[in-house]
Coordinates of C-alpha atoms in Angstrom, one line a residue:
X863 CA 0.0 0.0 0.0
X864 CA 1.4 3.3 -1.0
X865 CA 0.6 6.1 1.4
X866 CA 1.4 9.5 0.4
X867 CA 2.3 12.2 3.4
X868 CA 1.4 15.6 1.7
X869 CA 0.7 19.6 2.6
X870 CA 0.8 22.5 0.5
X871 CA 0.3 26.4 0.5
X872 CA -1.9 29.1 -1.3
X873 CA -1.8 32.6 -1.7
X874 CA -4.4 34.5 0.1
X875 CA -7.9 36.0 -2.1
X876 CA -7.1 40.1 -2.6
X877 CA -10.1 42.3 -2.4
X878 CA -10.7 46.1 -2.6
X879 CA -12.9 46.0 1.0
X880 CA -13.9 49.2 3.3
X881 CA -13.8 47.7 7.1
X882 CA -11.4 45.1 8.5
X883 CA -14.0 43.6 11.3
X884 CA -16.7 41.3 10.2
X885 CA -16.9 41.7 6.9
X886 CA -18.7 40.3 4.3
X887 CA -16.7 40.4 0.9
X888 CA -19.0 40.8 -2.1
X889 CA -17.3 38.5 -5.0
X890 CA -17.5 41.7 -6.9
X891 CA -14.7 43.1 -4.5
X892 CA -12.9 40.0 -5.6
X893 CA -9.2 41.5 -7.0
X894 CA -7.6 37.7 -7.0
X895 CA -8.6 34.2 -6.3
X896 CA -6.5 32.6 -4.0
X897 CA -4.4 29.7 -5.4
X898 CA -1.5 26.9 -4.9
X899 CA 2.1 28.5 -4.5
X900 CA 3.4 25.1 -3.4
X901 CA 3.3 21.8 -2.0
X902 CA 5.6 18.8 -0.6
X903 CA 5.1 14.9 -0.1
X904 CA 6.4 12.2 0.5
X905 CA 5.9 8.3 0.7
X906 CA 5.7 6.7 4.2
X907 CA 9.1 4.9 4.8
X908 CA 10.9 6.9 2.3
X909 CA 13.5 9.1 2.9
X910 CA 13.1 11.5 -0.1
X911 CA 10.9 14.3 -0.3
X912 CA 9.0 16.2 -3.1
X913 CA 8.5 19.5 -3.8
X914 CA 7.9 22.4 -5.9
X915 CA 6.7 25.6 -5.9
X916 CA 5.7 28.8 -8.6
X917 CA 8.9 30.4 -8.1
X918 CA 10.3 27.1 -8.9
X919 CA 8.8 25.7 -11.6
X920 CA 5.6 26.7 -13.7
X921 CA 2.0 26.4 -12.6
X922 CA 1.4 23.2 -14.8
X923 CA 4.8 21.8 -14.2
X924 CA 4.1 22.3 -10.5
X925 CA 0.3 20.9 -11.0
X926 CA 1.4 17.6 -12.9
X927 CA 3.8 16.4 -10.0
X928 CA 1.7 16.5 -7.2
X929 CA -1.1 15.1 -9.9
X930 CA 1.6 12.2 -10.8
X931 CA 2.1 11.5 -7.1
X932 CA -1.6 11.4 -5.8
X933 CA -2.8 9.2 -8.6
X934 CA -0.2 6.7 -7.7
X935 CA -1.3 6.8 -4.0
X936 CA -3.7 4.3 -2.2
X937 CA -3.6 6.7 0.6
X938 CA -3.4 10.3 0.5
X939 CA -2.3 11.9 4.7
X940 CA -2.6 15.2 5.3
X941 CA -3.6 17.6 8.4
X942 CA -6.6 19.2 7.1
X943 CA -7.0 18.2 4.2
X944 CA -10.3 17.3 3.9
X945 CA -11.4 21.1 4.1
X946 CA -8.3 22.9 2.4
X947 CA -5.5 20.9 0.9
X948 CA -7.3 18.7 -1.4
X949 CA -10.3 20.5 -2.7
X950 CA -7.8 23.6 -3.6
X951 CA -5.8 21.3 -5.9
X952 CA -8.6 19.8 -7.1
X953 CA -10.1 23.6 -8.0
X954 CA -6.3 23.7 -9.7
X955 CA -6.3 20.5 -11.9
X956 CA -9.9 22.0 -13.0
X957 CA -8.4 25.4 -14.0
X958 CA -6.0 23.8 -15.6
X959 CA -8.2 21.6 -17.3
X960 CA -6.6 18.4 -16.0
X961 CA -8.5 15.0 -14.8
X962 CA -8.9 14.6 -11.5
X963 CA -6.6 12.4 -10.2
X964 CA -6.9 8.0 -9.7
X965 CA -9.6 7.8 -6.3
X966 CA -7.2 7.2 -3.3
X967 CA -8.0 7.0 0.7
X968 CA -7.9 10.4 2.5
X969 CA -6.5 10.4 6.2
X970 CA -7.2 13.8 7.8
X971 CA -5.0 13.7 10.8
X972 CA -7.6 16.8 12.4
X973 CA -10.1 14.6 11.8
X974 CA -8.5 12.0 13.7
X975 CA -7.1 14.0 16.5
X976 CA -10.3 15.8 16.9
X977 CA -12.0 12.2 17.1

């Protein structure tokens, strides 16, 4: 069973907005959707570790590897994941008009810990 370890980072939305407290952002307000900067994995029991990031490579250079890696898992582990990690690369690999990737397991370590 191949069980990938994996986190990655976004860039926060930008929006023209009036107040600081409370707000409620109109999408029309919306300057820049958030989106992936970078991400890093690796198998369980491995040693190496896999990375890239904008500055590094570009967006669908970046988008294929972690793409490669979670099609090949049977498990995918992340800290939440569930609510962020995965459904922002999945928003990605639709942007970029990519499949989604092979089905895997997800383990969401908050999930757990908060069980």
């Amino acid at each position: 069973m191949k069980i990938l370890l994996l986190d990655c980072e976004t860039s926060p939305n930008t929006a023209f907005v009036w107040g600081i407290f409370n707000e409620t952002i109109p999408l029309a307000r919306l300057i820049e959707s958030s989106g992936i900067l970078c991400w890093s994995a690796k198998w369980l029991g491995s040693e190496e570790v896999f990375f890239d990031s904008i500055h590094k490579s570009s967006k669908k250079r970046l988008l294929r590897g972690i793409h490669e890696l979670l099609s090949a898992a049977d498990v995918v582990v992340t800290y939440n994941g569930n609510r962020f990690d995965l459904p922002v690369l999945n928003k990605e690999f639709l942007l970029a008009e990519m499949l989604p990737p092979s089905p895997y397991k997800s383990l969401d370590l908050s999930q757990t810990v908060k069980r």
